XYZ file of C-alpha atoms in Angstrom:
447
model
C -2.570 -3.080 -52.769
C -3.705 -0.399 -50.342
C -7.330 -1.283 -51.111
C -6.683 -4.939 -50.369
C -7.073 -6.618 -47.014
C -3.865 -7.191 -45.041
C -4.452 -10.301 -42.979
C -2.625 -11.241 -39.804
C -1.850 -14.920 -40.115
C -1.630 -17.396 -37.264
C 2.052 -18.196 -36.653
C 3.569 -20.833 -34.359
C 6.223 -18.443 -33.067
C 3.465 -16.627 -31.133
C 3.324 -19.516 -28.631
C 7.120 -19.370 -28.228
C 6.869 -15.664 -27.431
C 4.168 -16.428 -24.868
C 6.358 -19.075 -23.265
C 9.263 -16.597 -23.071
C 7.077 -13.933 -21.439
C 5.664 -16.325 -18.842
C 8.926 -18.147 -18.075
C 11.403 -15.259 -17.914
C 9.232 -12.398 -16.581
C 11.516 -9.682 -17.955
C 14.843 -11.256 -16.941
C 15.883 -11.485 -20.605
C 14.946 -9.738 -23.825
C 14.012 -11.819 -26.845
C 15.407 -11.345 -30.343
C 13.425 -12.596 -33.356
C 15.767 -12.919 -36.314
C 14.823 -13.880 -39.827
C 14.913 -12.795 -43.454
C 13.214 -9.606 -44.554
C 9.463 -9.965 -45.155
C 8.884 -13.205 -43.204
C 6.452 -11.399 -40.884
C 8.605 -10.555 -37.840
C 7.248 -7.048 -37.233
C 3.627 -8.101 -37.740
C 3.674 -10.996 -35.271
C 5.604 -9.027 -32.634
C 3.201 -6.084 -32.756
C 0.215 -8.447 -32.623
C 1.780 -10.101 -29.551
C 2.362 -6.711 -27.885
C -1.267 -5.645 -28.494
C -2.690 -8.889 -27.119
C -0.392 -9.619 -24.174
C 0.484 -6.183 -22.691
C -1.450 -3.159 -21.471
C 0.682 -0.822 -23.621
C 3.682 -0.942 -25.926
C 6.084 1.267 -27.854
C 7.373 0.100 -31.241
C 10.604 1.788 -32.339
C 11.145 1.085 -36.048
C 14.851 1.743 -36.588
C 14.350 1.786 -40.362
C 12.616 5.157 -40.082
C 13.175 6.415 -36.542
C 14.290 10.033 -36.002
C 17.912 10.802 -35.198
C 16.671 12.317 -31.923
C 15.286 8.962 -30.750
C 18.459 7.164 -31.857
C 20.532 9.661 -29.875
C 18.720 8.625 -26.669
C 20.775 5.415 -26.751
C 24.065 7.344 -26.590
C 23.673 7.958 -22.854
C 21.700 5.656 -20.551
C 22.941 7.033 -17.229
C 19.490 8.468 -16.476
C 16.903 5.831 -17.377
C 14.040 7.896 -15.918
C 14.832 10.601 -18.492
C 15.217 7.963 -21.248
C 11.778 6.442 -20.584
C 10.151 9.863 -20.190
C 11.466 10.906 -23.615
C 10.216 7.693 -25.267
C 6.736 8.044 -23.755
C 6.520 11.700 -24.798
C 7.697 10.966 -28.350
C 5.324 8.048 -28.947
C 2.407 9.349 -26.805
C 2.259 6.076 -24.894
C 2.113 5.605 -21.115
C 4.334 2.686 -20.074
C 3.318 0.639 -17.036
C 5.816 -1.187 -14.853
C 5.904 -4.937 -15.714
C 2.813 -4.497 -17.919
C 4.385 -2.874 -20.984
C 6.810 -3.915 -23.696
C 9.207 -1.908 -25.847
C 9.894 -3.294 -29.335
C 13.166 -2.575 -31.132
C 12.153 -3.308 -34.732
C 15.054 -3.917 -37.196
C 17.468 -3.407 -34.311
C 20.485 -4.067 -36.551
C 20.008 -0.488 -37.848
C 20.920 0.867 -34.394
C 23.663 -1.282 -32.778
C 23.723 0.960 -29.665
C 20.071 0.086 -28.987
C 20.980 -3.588 -29.042
C 23.882 -2.991 -26.662
C 21.512 -1.052 -24.354
C 19.440 -4.206 -23.796
C 21.835 -5.269 -21.013
C 21.033 -2.198 -18.885
C 17.358 -2.011 -19.788
C 16.780 -5.639 -18.759
C 18.699 -5.105 -15.519
C 16.469 -2.085 -14.796
C 13.516 -4.503 -14.933
C 10.630 -2.091 -15.518
C 9.498 -3.390 -18.906
C 9.863 -6.278 -21.341
C 11.921 -5.952 -24.529
C 11.464 -7.637 -27.897
C 13.947 -7.113 -30.736
C 13.527 -8.040 -34.378
C 16.271 -8.060 -36.953
C 17.839 -9.424 -40.079
C 21.565 -9.554 -40.860
C 22.012 -9.493 -37.081
C 25.546 -10.892 -36.882
C 27.384 -9.300 -39.793
C 30.371 -7.160 -38.892
C 28.945 -3.695 -39.572
C 25.971 -4.422 -37.304
C 28.061 -5.604 -34.338
C 31.184 -3.436 -34.724
C 32.173 -1.663 -31.527
C 29.324 -2.986 -29.370
C 29.019 -5.645 -26.693
C 26.399 -8.263 -27.598
C 24.093 -8.546 -24.571
C 23.998 -11.900 -22.819
C 20.520 -10.895 -21.580
C 19.091 -11.782 -24.979
C 17.378 -14.988 -26.021
C 17.195 -15.694 -29.750
C 14.411 -17.173 -31.855
C 14.630 -17.802 -35.588
C 11.585 -16.985 -37.689
C 11.089 -18.572 -41.098
C 8.554 -18.164 -43.896
C 5.166 -19.712 -43.108
C 5.586 -23.459 -42.821
C 3.214 -25.845 -44.576
C 0.820 -26.136 -41.633
C 0.692 -22.343 -41.210
C 0.004 -22.061 -44.953
C -2.877 -24.542 -44.681
C -4.253 -22.524 -41.742
C -4.156 -19.421 -43.950
C -6.136 -21.347 -46.585
C -8.809 -22.070 -43.950
C -7.745 -25.700 -43.402
C -7.130 -26.299 -39.703
C -7.690 -30.069 -39.702
C -5.529 -31.720 -42.380
C -2.133 -31.807 -40.674
C -3.501 -33.326 -37.476
C -5.364 -35.974 -39.495
C -2.227 -36.766 -41.507
C -0.218 -37.043 -38.293
C -2.592 -39.784 -37.145
C -2.431 -41.529 -40.528
C 1.376 -41.472 -40.509
C 1.528 -42.895 -36.983
C -0.865 -45.710 -37.880
C 0.562 -46.169 -41.411
C -2.808 -45.547 -43.125
C -2.696 -44.450 -46.810
C -4.883 -41.489 -47.809
C -6.362 -43.270 -50.825
C -8.763 -41.068 -52.803
C -7.690 -37.917 -50.897
C -4.019 -38.246 -51.924
C -4.307 -36.430 -55.268
C -5.983 -33.414 -53.648
C -3.312 -33.279 -50.924
C -0.553 -33.273 -53.561
C -2.270 -30.418 -55.397
C -2.466 -28.453 -52.129
C 1.238 -29.068 -51.571
C 2.109 -27.863 -55.079
C 0.129 -24.680 -54.390
C 2.371 -24.113 -51.356
C 5.445 -24.697 -53.524
C 4.269 -22.024 -55.979
C 2.966 -19.373 -53.568
C 5.530 -20.023 -50.844
C 5.392 -18.888 -47.238
C 6.106 -15.157 -47.457
C 3.022 -13.545 -45.830
C 2.748 -10.852 -48.522
C 2.642 -13.501 -51.266
C 0.053 -15.571 -49.357
C -2.043 -12.454 -48.789
C -1.916 -11.599 -52.503
C -2.998 -15.123 -53.455
C -5.979 -14.936 -51.097
C -6.916 -11.505 -52.495
C -6.521 -12.249 -56.195
C -6.383 -16.034 -56.692
C -3.937 -15.051 -59.447
C -0.524 -16.699 -59.499
C 0.989 -14.048 -61.798
C 0.115 -11.382 -59.211
C 1.749 -13.571 -56.556
C 4.821 -13.926 -58.766
C 5.177 -10.138 -59.018
C 5.130 -9.861 -55.207
C 7.849 -12.513 -54.985
C 9.944 -10.681 -57.599
C 9.699 -7.510 -55.513
C 10.944 -9.442 -52.452
C 13.862 -10.925 -54.420
C 14.798 -7.445 -55.676
C 14.733 -6.230 -52.057
C 17.129 -9.058 -51.176
C 19.377 -8.105 -54.094
C 19.585 -4.551 -52.734
C 20.486 -5.925 -49.300
C 23.192 -8.160 -50.792
C 24.705 -5.163 -52.617
C 24.968 -3.322 -49.296
C 26.768 -6.358 -47.867
C 29.003 -6.865 -50.888
C 29.190 -4.060 -53.487
C 30.940 -6.460 -55.914
C 27.584 -8.259 -56.333
C 29.067 -11.704 -55.709
C 26.881 -12.558 -52.679
C 23.801 -11.654 -54.718
C 24.938 -13.861 -57.603
C 25.437 -16.810 -55.232
C 21.790 -16.400 -54.195
C 20.400 -15.921 -57.709
C 22.112 -19.070 -59.025
C 20.694 -21.478 -56.413
C 18.189 -23.104 -58.837
C 20.754 -23.651 -61.604
C 23.227 -25.178 -59.140
C 20.588 -27.546 -57.747
C 19.054 -28.461 -61.106
C 22.379 -29.778 -62.374
C 22.123 -32.721 -59.945
C 25.474 -31.728 -58.458
C 26.385 -33.074 -55.041
C 27.652 -29.652 -53.937
C 27.351 -25.958 -54.695
C 30.317 -24.849 -56.833
C 30.904 -21.109 -56.204
C 33.678 -20.861 -58.806
C 31.119 -21.549 -61.555
C 29.110 -18.538 -60.371
C 31.657 -15.940 -59.216
C 35.006 -17.306 -60.409
C 37.866 -18.230 -58.128
C 37.797 -16.444 -54.777
C 40.278 -16.682 -51.894
C 39.077 -19.171 -49.286
C 38.870 -16.618 -46.462
C 36.789 -14.233 -48.624
C 34.521 -17.081 -49.676
C 33.937 -17.955 -46.008
C 32.883 -14.360 -45.254
C 30.483 -14.273 -48.229
C 28.956 -17.588 -47.244
C 28.589 -16.484 -43.629
C 26.899 -13.235 -44.712
C 24.550 -15.150 -47.018
C 23.656 -17.557 -44.209
C 23.180 -14.688 -41.751
C 20.692 -13.044 -44.127
C 18.389 -16.020 -43.376
C 17.350 -16.058 -47.038
C 18.994 -19.461 -47.548
C 19.292 -22.845 -45.870
C 22.718 -24.491 -46.024
C 23.197 -28.238 -45.990
C 26.688 -29.555 -45.212
C 28.230 -32.815 -46.283
C 28.671 -35.229 -43.361
C 32.147 -36.713 -43.717
C 31.380 -39.446 -41.155
C 27.597 -39.795 -40.787
C 26.836 -40.360 -37.134
C 24.432 -38.990 -34.533
C 26.655 -35.957 -33.808
C 26.251 -34.697 -37.364
C 27.565 -31.189 -36.598
C 30.895 -32.718 -35.547
C 31.196 -34.455 -38.930
C 30.202 -31.486 -41.098
C 32.607 -30.787 -43.981
C 32.400 -26.981 -44.212
C 33.974 -26.991 -47.676
C 31.208 -29.120 -49.227
C 27.695 -27.797 -49.063
C 24.437 -27.251 -50.897
C 22.532 -23.968 -50.770
C 18.742 -23.980 -50.761
C 16.431 -20.988 -51.014
C 14.778 -20.272 -47.646
C 11.367 -20.081 -49.337
C 10.373 -22.485 -52.128
C 7.920 -19.942 -53.571
C 10.858 -17.561 -54.111
C 12.863 -20.512 -55.468
C 10.262 -21.152 -58.207
C 10.355 -17.472 -59.193
C 14.174 -17.572 -59.285
C 14.029 -20.661 -61.514
C 12.039 -18.683 -64.117
C 13.811 -15.351 -63.529
C 14.725 -14.955 -67.201
C 11.093 -14.119 -68.058
C 9.590 -10.705 -67.287
C 7.103 -12.538 -65.133
C 6.337 -16.197 -64.666
C 3.336 -16.612 -66.936
C 0.238 -18.109 -65.406
C 0.505 -20.992 -67.871
C 3.771 -22.111 -66.261
C 2.242 -21.875 -62.815
C -0.900 -23.715 -63.901
C 1.167 -26.518 -65.421
C 3.293 -26.739 -62.271
C 0.146 -26.794 -60.158
C -1.315 -29.575 -62.293
C 2.042 -31.428 -62.318
C 2.091 -31.191 -66.138
C 5.199 -29.089 -66.818
C 7.694 -31.170 -68.764
C 10.713 -30.487 -66.578
C 12.325 -32.519 -63.852
C 10.992 -30.996 -60.630
C 13.358 -32.964 -58.418
C 15.338 -29.884 -57.436
C 12.151 -27.972 -56.515
C 10.967 -30.796 -54.256
C 14.438 -31.055 -52.737
C 14.345 -27.335 -51.904
C 10.865 -27.795 -50.415
C 12.024 -30.650 -48.170
C 15.015 -28.564 -47.029
C 12.644 -25.731 -46.113
C 10.279 -28.071 -44.247
C 13.066 -29.760 -42.272
C 14.566 -26.375 -41.347
C 11.191 -25.029 -40.187
C 10.842 -28.129 -37.973
C 14.131 -27.260 -36.230
C 16.539 -29.580 -38.057
C 20.003 -28.647 -39.238
C 20.637 -29.921 -42.756
C 23.203 -32.569 -43.712
C 23.637 -34.870 -46.699
C 26.019 -37.653 -47.638
C 27.522 -38.947 -50.889
C 30.004 -41.734 -51.545
C 31.473 -43.512 -54.522
C 29.414 -46.228 -56.214
C 31.774 -46.946 -59.112
C 34.144 -45.013 -61.379
C 31.324 -42.952 -62.898
C 28.542 -42.863 -60.310
C 27.938 -41.885 -56.709
C 25.332 -42.781 -54.134
C 23.638 -39.850 -52.425
C 21.477 -39.492 -49.324
C 19.647 -36.181 -49.717
C 19.090 -35.537 -46.011
C 20.231 -37.056 -42.729
C 18.104 -36.591 -39.610
C 19.254 -37.440 -36.113
C 16.673 -39.063 -33.812
C 17.838 -40.130 -30.391
C 20.837 -42.408 -30.851
C 20.011 -43.224 -34.488
C 20.399 -41.707 -37.928
C 17.388 -41.441 -40.231
C 18.416 -41.236 -43.900
C 16.013 -39.546 -46.324
C 15.896 -39.805 -50.106
C 13.744 -37.415 -52.185
C 12.091 -38.416 -55.479
C 10.111 -35.978 -57.595
C 7.936 -38.704 -59.088
C 6.137 -41.841 -58.030
C 9.320 -43.784 -58.773
C 9.954 -45.797 -55.623
C 13.422 -47.322 -56.105
C 15.755 -46.518 -53.217
C 19.179 -47.929 -54.053
C 21.099 -45.193 -52.248
C 19.028 -45.727 -49.090
C 19.586 -49.476 -49.221
C 23.324 -49.083 -49.767
C 23.593 -46.536 -46.938
C 21.655 -48.747 -44.524
C 23.932 -51.681 -45.335
C 27.079 -49.556 -44.961
C 25.994 -48.030 -41.631
C 23.556 -50.651 -40.341
C 24.501 -50.155 -36.686
C 23.706 -46.413 -36.847
C 20.440 -46.401 -38.787
C 16.949 -46.064 -37.325
C 13.968 -45.254 -39.549
C 14.579 -44.753 -43.262
C 12.362 -42.664 -45.508
C 11.726 -42.162 -49.199
C 9.822 -38.926 -49.833
C 7.922 -39.042 -53.116
C 4.699 -38.033 -54.875
C 2.624 -41.196 -54.326
C 0.602 -42.406 -51.339
C 1.950 -43.703 -48.022
C 3.171 -47.304 -47.990
C 5.929 -49.554 -46.661
C 8.526 -51.241 -48.876
C 10.570 -53.638 -46.783
C 12.314 -51.573 -44.108
C 11.738 -48.303 -45.983
C 8.724 -46.088 -45.363
C 7.539 -44.408 -48.587
C 6.072 -41.091 -47.499
C 4.080 -38.589 -49.604
C 5.845 -35.234 -49.733
C 3.087 -33.404 -47.806
C 3.854 -35.506 -44.703
C 7.484 -34.300 -44.569
C 6.881 -31.902 -41.623
C 5.591 -34.835 -39.558
C 8.750 -36.971 -39.719
């Protein structure tokens, strides 16, 4: 792809970086953490070029041992900065330059040094990293309190539409949602655009390949390469391969309409304390979004989270689709074209559910769900619970135009004093059905 154009996409996190720079004026560093290949390094370097007079980017994936050794002794910061400037041929300017520690987890001593570098006050510091909190990346160091954290995710739906050259749709849909106006004739096109996002996903490399080739098989190959990169990372975390298998089996666990992920079906029986470590490492990789069962659904959902009952979603729905068809050498264009045209004869409920999980996470929500007994053989299930002010907002997801919402109705009766707005996300146009708002899936980020 060296002959192809590598685009720099507009990302919302840029404005958060700008706010940090203006508000803190060097009194803290900022750490951008996220999965591999979500675009951390690209956006941080773009920010450094635009907002500072000069910058040094230290990529700890390929930095020399000599540069790493500079962090062993910070008694003489004048010497430290002189060596950096000489190595990278960059003149740093007091309060007008930034130093970037890219993939800082590869050099824990550099992360620990942030405390003293921030106190020195000469320059700004931005860190990027994945697998930031796992034991081998924090062992023997003091985590600096002078470090603000931001999570970076794959491109959200609005960022994806920007990349496609559409800068107007989301704002228009926001107005239509507020005023409860259906899209009418435009609805079918908006659903097709959403399905394209589901297939390509939000990994910048995949989006770039789609724009270059307009070929979904080429995009699929890029996504397979990313998944293989993740598999290598998981093997470094857990040489037994169990963490990697937990990730690879996300689609099969979701497609079975289970109300929880069952690790024993994937990796056999594992001691509870070992399972907790594997789950924590998987979550820390930022490749997944976890949703916990709320044992007592109320506004303080985190307090009611049952840590033993959870669902695992893929952090990027484009990667999820590739995982779902992993048994083929590549996902043939015919499968993609049928998915894009909504003509593949499979139940896509689990794909839409993963998409909604990704959209809610990107909007800053933690994920919770709730199930309870209906009768001896059936259960009610609320797919997602949002907390708005002093009220709960239950959300049900349907992969079709089917607009029944028995679980929502039962939940709202059971917890009437706690419920605010209630939503059914589905594939048809916006409308109201009693107290329930039926919302097309592409408006999910606006809820």
